[in-house]
Short mmCIF file of C-alpha atoms in Angstrom, two decimals:
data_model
loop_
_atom_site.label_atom_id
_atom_site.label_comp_id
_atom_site.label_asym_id
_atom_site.label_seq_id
_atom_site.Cartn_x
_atom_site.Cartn_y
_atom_site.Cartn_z
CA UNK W 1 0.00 0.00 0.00
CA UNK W 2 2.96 2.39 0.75
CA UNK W 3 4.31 2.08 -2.78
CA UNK W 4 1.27 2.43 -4.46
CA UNK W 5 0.48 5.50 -2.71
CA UNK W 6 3.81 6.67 -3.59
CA UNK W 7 3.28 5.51 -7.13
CA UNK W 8 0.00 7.75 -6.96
CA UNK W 9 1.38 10.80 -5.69
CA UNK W 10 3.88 10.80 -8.45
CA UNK W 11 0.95 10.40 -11.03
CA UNK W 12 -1.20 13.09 -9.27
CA UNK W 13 1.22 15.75 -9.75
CA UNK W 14 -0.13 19.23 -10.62
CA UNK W 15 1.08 22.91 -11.31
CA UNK W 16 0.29 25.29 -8.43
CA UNK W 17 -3.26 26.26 -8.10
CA UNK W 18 -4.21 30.13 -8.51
CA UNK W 19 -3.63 32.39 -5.54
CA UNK W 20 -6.70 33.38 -3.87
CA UNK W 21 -6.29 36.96 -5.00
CA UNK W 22 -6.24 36.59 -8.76
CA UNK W 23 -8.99 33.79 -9.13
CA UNK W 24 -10.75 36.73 -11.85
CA UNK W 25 -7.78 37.52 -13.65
CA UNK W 26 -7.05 33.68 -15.16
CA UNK W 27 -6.94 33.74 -18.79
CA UNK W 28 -8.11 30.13 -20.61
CA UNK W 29 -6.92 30.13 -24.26
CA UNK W 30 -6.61 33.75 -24.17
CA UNK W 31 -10.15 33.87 -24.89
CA UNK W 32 -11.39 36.73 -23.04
CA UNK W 33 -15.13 36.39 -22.26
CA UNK W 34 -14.73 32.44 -22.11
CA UNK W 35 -16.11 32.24 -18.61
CA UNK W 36 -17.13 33.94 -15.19
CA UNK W 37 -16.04 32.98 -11.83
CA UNK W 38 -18.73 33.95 -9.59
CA UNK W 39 -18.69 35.95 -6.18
CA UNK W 40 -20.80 37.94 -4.23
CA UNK W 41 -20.95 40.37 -6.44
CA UNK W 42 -22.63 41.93 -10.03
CA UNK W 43 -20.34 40.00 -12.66
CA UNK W 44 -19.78 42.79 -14.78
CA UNK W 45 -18.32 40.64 -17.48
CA UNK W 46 -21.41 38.83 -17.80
CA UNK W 47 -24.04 41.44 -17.63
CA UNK W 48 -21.70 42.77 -20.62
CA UNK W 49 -21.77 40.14 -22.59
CA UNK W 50 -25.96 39.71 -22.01
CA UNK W 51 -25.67 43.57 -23.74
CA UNK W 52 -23.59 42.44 -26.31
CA UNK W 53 -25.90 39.47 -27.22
CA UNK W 54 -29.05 41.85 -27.05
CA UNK W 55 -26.96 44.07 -30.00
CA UNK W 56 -25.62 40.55 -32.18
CA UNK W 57 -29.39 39.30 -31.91
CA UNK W 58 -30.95 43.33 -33.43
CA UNK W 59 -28.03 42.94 -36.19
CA UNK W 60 -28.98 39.68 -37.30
CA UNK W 61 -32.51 40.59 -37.13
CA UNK W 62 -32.20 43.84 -38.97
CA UNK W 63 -29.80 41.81 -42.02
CA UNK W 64 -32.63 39.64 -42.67
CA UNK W 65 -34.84 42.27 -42.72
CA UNK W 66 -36.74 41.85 -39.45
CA UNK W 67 -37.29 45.59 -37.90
CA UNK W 68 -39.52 46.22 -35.32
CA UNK W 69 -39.10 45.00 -31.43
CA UNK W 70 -37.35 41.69 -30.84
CA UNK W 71 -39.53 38.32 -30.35
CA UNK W 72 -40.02 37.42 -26.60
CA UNK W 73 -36.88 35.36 -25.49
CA UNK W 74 -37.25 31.78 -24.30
CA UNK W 75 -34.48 30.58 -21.75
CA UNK W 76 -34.20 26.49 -20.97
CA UNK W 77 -31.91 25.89 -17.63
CA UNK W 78 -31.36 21.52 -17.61
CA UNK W 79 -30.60 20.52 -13.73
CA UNK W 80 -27.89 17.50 -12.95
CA UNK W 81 -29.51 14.23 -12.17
CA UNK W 82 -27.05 11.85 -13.43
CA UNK W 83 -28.95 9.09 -15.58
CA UNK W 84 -32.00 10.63 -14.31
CA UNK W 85 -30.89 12.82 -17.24
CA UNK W 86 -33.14 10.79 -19.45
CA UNK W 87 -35.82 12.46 -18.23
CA UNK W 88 -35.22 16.26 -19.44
CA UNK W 89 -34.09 13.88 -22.65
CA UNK W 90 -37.21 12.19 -23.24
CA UNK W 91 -38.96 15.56 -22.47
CA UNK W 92 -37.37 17.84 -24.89
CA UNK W 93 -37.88 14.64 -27.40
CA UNK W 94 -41.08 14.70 -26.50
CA UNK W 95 -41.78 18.70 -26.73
CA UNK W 96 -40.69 18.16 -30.73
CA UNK W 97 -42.82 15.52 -31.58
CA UNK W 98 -45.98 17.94 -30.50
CA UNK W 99 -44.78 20.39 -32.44
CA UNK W 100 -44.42 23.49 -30.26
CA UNK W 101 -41.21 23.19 -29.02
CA UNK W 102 -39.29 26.71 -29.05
CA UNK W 103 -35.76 27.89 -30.18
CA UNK W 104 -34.33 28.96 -27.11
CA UNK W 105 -32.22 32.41 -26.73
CA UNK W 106 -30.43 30.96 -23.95
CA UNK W 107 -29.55 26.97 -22.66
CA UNK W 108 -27.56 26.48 -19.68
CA UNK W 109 -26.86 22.98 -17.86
CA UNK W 110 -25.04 21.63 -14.79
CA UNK W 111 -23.66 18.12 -15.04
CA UNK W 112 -26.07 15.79 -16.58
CA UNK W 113 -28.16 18.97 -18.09
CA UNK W 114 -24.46 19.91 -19.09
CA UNK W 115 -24.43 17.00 -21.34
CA UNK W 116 -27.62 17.81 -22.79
CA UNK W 117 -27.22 21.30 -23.04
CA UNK W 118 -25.55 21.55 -26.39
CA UNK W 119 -28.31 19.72 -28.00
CA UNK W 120 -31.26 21.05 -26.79
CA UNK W 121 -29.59 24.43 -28.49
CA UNK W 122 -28.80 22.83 -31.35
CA UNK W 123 -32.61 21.97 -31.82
CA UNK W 124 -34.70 19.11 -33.09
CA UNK W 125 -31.83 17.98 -35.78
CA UNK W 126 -29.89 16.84 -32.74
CA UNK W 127 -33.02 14.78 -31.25
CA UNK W 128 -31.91 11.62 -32.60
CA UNK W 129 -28.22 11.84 -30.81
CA UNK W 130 -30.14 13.13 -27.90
CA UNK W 131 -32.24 9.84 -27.68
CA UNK W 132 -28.61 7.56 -28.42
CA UNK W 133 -27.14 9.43 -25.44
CA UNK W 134 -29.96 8.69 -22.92
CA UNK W 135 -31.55 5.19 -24.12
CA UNK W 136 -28.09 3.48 -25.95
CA UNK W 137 -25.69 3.80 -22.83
CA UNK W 138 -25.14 1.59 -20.00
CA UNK W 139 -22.40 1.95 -16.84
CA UNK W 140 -19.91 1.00 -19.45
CA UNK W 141 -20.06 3.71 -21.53
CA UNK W 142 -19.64 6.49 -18.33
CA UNK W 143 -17.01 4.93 -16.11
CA UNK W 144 -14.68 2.31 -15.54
CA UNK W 145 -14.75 1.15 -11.66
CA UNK W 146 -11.10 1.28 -10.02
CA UNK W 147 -10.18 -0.78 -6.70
CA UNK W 148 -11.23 0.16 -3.37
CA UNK W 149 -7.35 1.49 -3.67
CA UNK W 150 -8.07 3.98 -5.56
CA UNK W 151 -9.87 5.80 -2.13
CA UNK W 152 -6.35 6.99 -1.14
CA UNK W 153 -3.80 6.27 -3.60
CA UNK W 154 -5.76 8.03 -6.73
CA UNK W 155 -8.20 11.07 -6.97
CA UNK W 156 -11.45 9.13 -7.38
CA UNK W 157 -12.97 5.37 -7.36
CA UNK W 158 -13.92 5.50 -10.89
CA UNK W 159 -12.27 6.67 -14.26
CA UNK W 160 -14.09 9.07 -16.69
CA UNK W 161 -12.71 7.78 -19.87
CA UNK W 162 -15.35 6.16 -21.03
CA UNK W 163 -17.24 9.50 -20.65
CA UNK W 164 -15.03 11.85 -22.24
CA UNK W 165 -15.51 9.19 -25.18
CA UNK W 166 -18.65 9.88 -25.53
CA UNK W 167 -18.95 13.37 -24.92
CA UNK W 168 -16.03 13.71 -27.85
CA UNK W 169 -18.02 11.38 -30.48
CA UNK W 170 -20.99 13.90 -30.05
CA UNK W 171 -19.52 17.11 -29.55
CA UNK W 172 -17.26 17.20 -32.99
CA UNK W 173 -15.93 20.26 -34.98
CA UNK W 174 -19.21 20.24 -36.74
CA UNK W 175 -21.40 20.61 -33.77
CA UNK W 176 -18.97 23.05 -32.38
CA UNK W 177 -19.07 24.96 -35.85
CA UNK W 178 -22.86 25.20 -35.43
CA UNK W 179 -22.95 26.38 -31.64
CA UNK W 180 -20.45 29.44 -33.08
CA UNK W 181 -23.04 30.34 -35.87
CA UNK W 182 -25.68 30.66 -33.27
CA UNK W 183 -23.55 32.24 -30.85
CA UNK W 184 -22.97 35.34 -33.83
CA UNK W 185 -27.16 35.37 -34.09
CA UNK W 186 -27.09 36.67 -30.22
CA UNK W 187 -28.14 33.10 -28.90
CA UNK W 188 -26.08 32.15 -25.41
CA UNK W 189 -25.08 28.08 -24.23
CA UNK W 190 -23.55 28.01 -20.54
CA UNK W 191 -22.40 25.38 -18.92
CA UNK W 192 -21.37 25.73 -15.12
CA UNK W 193 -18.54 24.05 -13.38
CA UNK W 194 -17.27 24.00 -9.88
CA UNK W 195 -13.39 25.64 -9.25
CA UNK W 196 -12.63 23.15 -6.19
CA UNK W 197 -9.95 25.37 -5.33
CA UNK W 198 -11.57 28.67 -5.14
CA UNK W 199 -14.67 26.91 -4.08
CA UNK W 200 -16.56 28.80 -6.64
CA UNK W 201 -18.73 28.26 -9.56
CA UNK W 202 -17.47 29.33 -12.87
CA UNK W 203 -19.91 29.43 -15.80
CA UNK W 204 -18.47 28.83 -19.05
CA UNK W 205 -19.38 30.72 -22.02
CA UNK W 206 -19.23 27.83 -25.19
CA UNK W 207 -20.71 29.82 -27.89
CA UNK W 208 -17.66 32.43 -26.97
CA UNK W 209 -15.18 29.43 -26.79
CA UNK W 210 -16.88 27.94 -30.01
CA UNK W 211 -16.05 31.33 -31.81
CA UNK W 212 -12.92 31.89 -31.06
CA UNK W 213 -11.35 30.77 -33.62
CA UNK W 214 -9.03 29.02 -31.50
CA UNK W 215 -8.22 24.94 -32.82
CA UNK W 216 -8.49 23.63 -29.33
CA UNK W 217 -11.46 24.91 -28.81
CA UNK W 218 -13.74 21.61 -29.08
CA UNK W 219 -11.15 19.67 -26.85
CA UNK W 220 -11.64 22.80 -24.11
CA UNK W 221 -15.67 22.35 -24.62
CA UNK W 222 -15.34 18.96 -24.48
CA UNK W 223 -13.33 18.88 -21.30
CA UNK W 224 -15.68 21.77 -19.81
CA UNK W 225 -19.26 18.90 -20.47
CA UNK W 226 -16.69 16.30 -18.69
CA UNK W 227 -15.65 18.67 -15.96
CA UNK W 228 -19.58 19.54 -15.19
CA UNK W 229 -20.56 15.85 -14.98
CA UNK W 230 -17.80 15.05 -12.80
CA UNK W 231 -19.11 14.07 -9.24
CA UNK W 232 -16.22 14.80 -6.99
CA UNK W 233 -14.92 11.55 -5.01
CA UNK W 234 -16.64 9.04 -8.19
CA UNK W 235 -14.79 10.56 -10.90
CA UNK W 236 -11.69 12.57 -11.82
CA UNK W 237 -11.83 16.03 -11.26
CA UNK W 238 -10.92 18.54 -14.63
CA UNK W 239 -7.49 20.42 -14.79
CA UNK W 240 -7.70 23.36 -16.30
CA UNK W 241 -4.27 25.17 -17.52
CA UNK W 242 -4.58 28.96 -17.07
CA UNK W 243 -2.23 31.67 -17.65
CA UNK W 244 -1.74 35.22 -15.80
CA UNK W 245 0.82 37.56 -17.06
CA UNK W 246 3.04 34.98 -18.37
CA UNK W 247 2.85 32.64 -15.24
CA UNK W 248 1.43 29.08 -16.15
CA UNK W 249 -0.95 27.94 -12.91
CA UNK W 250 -3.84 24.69 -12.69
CA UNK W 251 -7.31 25.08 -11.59
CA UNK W 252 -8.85 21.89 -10.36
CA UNK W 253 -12.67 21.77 -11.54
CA UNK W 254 -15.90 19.03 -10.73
CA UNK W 255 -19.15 18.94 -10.72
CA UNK W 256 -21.36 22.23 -11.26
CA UNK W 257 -24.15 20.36 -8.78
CA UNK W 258 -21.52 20.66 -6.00
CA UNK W 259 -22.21 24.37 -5.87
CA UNK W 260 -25.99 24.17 -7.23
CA UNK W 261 -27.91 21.77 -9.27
CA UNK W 262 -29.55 24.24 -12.02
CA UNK W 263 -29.24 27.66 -12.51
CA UNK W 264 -30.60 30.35 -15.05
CA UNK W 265 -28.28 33.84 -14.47
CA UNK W 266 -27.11 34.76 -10.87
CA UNK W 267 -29.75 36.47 -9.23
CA UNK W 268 -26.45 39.08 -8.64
CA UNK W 269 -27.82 40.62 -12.53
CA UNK W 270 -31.32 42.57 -12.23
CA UNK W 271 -32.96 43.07 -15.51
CA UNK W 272 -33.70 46.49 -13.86
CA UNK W 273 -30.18 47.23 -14.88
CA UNK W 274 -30.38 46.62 -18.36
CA UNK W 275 -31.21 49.49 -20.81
CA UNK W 276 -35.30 50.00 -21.74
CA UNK W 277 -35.36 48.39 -25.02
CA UNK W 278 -33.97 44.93 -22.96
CA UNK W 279 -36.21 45.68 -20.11
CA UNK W 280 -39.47 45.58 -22.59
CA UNK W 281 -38.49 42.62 -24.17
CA UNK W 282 -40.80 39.53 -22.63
CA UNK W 283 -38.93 36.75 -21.45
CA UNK W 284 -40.12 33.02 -20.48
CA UNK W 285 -37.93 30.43 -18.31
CA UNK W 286 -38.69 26.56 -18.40
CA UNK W 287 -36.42 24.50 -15.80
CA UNK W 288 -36.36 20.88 -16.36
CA UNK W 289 -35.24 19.37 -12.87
CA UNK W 290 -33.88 15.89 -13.63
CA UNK W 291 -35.21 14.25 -10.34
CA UNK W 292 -38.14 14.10 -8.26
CA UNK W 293 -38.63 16.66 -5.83
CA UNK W 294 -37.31 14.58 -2.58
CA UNK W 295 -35.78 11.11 -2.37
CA UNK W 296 -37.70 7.99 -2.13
CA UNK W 297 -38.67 6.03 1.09
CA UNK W 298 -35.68 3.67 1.73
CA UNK W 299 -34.55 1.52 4.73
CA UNK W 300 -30.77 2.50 5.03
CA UNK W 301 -28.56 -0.19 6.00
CA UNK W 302 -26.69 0.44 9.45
CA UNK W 303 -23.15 0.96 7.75
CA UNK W 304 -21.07 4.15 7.56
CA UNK W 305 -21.37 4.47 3.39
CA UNK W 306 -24.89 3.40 3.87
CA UNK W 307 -25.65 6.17 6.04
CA UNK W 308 -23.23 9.19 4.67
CA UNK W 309 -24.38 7.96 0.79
CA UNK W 310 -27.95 8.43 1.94
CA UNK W 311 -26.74 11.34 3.78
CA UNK W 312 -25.43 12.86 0.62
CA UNK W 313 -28.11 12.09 -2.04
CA UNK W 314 -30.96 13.50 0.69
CA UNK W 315 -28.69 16.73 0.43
CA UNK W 316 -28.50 16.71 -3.32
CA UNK W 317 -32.03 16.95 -3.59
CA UNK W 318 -32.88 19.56 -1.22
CA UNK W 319 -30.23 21.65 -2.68
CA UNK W 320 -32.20 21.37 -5.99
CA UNK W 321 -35.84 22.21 -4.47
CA UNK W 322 -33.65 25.24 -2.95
CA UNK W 323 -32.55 26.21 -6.63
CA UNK W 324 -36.15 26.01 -7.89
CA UNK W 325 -37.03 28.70 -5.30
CA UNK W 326 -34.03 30.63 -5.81
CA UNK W 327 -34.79 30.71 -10.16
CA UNK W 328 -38.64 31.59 -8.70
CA UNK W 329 -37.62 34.74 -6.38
CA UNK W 330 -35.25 36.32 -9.39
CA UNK W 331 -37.98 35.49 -11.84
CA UNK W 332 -40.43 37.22 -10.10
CA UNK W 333 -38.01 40.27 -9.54
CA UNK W 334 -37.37 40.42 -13.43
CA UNK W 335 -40.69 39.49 -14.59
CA UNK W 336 -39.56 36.82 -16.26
CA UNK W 337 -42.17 33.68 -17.01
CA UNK W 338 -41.27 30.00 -14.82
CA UNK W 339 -41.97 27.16 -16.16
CA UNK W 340 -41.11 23.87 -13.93
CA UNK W 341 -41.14 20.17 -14.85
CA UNK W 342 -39.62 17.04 -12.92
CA UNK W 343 -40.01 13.28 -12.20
CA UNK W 344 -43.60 12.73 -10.80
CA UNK W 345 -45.15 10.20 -8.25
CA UNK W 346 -46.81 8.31 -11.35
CA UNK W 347 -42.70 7.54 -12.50
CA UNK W 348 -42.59 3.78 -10.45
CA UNK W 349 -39.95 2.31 -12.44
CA UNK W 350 -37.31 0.42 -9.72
CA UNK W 351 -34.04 2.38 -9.87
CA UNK W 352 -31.62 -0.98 -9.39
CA UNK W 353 -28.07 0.15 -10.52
CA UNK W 354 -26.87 3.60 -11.98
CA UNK W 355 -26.91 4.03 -15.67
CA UNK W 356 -29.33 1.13 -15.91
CA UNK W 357 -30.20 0.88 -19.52
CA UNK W 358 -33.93 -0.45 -18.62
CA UNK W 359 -34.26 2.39 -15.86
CA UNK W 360 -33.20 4.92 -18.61
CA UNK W 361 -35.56 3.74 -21.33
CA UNK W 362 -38.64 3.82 -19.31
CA UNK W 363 -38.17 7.11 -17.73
CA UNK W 364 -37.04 8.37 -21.55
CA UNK W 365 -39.88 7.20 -22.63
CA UNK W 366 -42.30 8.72 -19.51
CA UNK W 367 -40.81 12.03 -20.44
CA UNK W 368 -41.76 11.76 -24.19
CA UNK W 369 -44.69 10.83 -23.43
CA UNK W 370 -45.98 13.58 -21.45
CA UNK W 371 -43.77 15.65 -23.70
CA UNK W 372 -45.77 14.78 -26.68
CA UNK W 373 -49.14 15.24 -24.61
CA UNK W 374 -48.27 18.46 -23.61
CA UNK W 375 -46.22 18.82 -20.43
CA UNK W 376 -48.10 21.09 -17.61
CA UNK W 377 -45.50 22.92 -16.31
CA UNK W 378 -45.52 24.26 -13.15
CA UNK W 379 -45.72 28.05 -12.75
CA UNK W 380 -44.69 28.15 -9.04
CA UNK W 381 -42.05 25.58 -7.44
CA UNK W 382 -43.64 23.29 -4.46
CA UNK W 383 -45.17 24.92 -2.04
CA UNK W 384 -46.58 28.06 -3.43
CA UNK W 385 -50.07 28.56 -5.46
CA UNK W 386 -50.33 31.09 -7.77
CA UNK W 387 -53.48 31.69 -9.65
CA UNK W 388 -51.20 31.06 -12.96
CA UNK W 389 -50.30 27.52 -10.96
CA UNK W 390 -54.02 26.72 -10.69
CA UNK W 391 -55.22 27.85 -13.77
CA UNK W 392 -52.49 25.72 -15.70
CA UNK W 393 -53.27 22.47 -13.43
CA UNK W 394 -57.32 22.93 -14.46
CA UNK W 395 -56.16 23.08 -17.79
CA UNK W 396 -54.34 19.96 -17.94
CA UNK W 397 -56.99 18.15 -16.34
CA UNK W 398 -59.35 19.77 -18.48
CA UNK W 399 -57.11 17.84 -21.60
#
């Protein structure tokens, strides 16, 4: 045991993280407006480049003739859920095949929703690789398992190989080519990651990185979709080389869910803030929260990964019904429409072992389902009524 842990130090090298002080000044790429690391405070960055996709979106409009206001904007925000990921999957699936299904201005995803973030911006020609993702996979195809070893000789108990291997056949220079062209029509794709080091979430800006112009720019996205998915302590975490003034530094990144498990724009930017023409502009949010709202009823075996794994997944979940209040309080602030779906009570498949191809399936095909039908999203998140909330609920049972 003392050699291998020797023999996994040596592997586990790493340049020096980035001090404290200049976590806002690392440069990836050189690309300037690649990403924004997140504090208490207005990112001004960001709210710039929301301004300076307000002014691509009137140009393209204008050169194809469109004058007049802009069309109401449409935002989609995809929560983690690992292979409950199927479900926002089936969904979106299921949204095309009715025929009403909207080209968003904006998609952002954490972890799983990371994943299916590029293709839900993409649109319905990326349905059918959408579907392969979430209904072709199985365990194999995400992770390979290491020993029990691997708790304190390596940096997690499972390699994302596999993963990145899928990610990469999906996300190709093509794809990438496509996300840049929508990026120049004022559209947005965010994807958000967690800086372990800074303890911090950053939120990557793809259709910036996907412009760029830079050749490594579909092996950075493709590392940011692996980064996002990675749970910290089951798979690798990310390293990230960054540069500031010359001086080469590492930032260790995992999963976006360890900081929050969907997210829209920090509540930080006010729409108030924004100039009149922006602030008239209607705007519509639909959150698809890849779980159900709390955990299942479970006996938990008296054993200390028993209890700290239940421990865990119990605090996954009410961190997400926290985010779903948090996206409600700044969408009421900016006027901006909430739509929620999730996993219902009438979803009884057996979950039996992660990435379960059978599990997947059936809860892909619940989502399309009710996609198709017409999904009747929530207007309020659990917990409050809204006369919106109970008008939309008599409608559905009205269909």
């Amino acid at each position: 045991m003392a050699a291998a842990s020797t023999v996994g130090c040596v592997q586990l090298d790493r340049l020096s993280a980035v001090p404290a002080a200049e976590t806002q000044q690392a440069s990836v790429m050189g690309v300037a407006n690649a990403r924004y690391v997140l504090d208490d405070k207005p990112p001004a960055a960001m709210i710039a480049e929301f301004k300076r996709a307000y002014e691509r979106e009137v140009a393209y409009q204008r050169r194809h003739g469109r004058g007049g206001p802009l069309p109401p904007a449409i935002y989609l925000a995809v929560s983690g859920g690992g292979d409950n990921g199927a479900f926002g999957a089936g969904l979106l699936v299921g949204w095309t095949e009715r025929g009403n299904r909207p080209s968003f201005k904006a998609v952002t995803g954490i972890s799983t929703g990371a994943l299916t973030a590029p293709f839900a911006f993409l649109g319905p020609e990326y349905d059918p690789a959408l579907t392969e993702v979430y209904t072709a996979i199985d365990a194999n195809d995400v992770l390979v398992k290491r020993s029990m070893l691997a708790a304190v000789t390596d940096d997690a108990m499972a390699d994302s190989r596999p993963l990145l291997a899928m990610i990469s056949k999906y996300l190709n220079d093509e794809m990438v080519a496509k996300i840049a062209r929508e990026y120049e029509k004022g559209r947005l794709l965010m994807v958000a990651t967690t800086n372990l080091d800074a303890a911090k979430p950053v939120i990557w800006n793809i259709g910036a990185i996907a412009s760029s112009g830079n050749p490594h720019s579909t092996e950075l996205i493709r590392r940011i979709l692996l980064a996002s998915a990675s749970i910290p302590g089951v798979f690798p975490p990310v390293m990230f080389d960054v540069e500031i003034n010359g001086t080469a530094y590492q930032e260790m990144h995992g999963d976006g869910g360890a900081v929050a498990q969907t997210f829209l724009y920090p509540p930080t930017i006010a729409v108030a803030g924004f100039s009149p023409e922006i602030r008239a502009r209607g705007r519509t949010a639909y959150l698809i929260r890849n779980g159900k709202l709390f955990e299942d009823w479970k006996q938990v075996e008296r054993k200390t990964l028993s209890v700290a794994g239940r421990a865990v997944s119990t605090l996954i979940a009410s961190n997400g019904v926290g985010d779903m209040y948090r996206v409600y309080s700044t969408t009421r602030r900016d006027r901006v429409g909430y739509n929620l779906a999730f996993i219902e009570s009438d979803f009884t498949e057996p979950y039996k072992d992660p990435f379960d191809r059978d599990y997947m399936n059936a809860l892909f095909n619940y989502a399309k389902a009710k996609g198709r039908a017409g999904y009747p999203w929530r207007k309020a998140p659990p917990g409050i009524s809204t006369a919106e909330t109970v008008s939309a609920r008599t409608a559905a049972l009205r269909q």
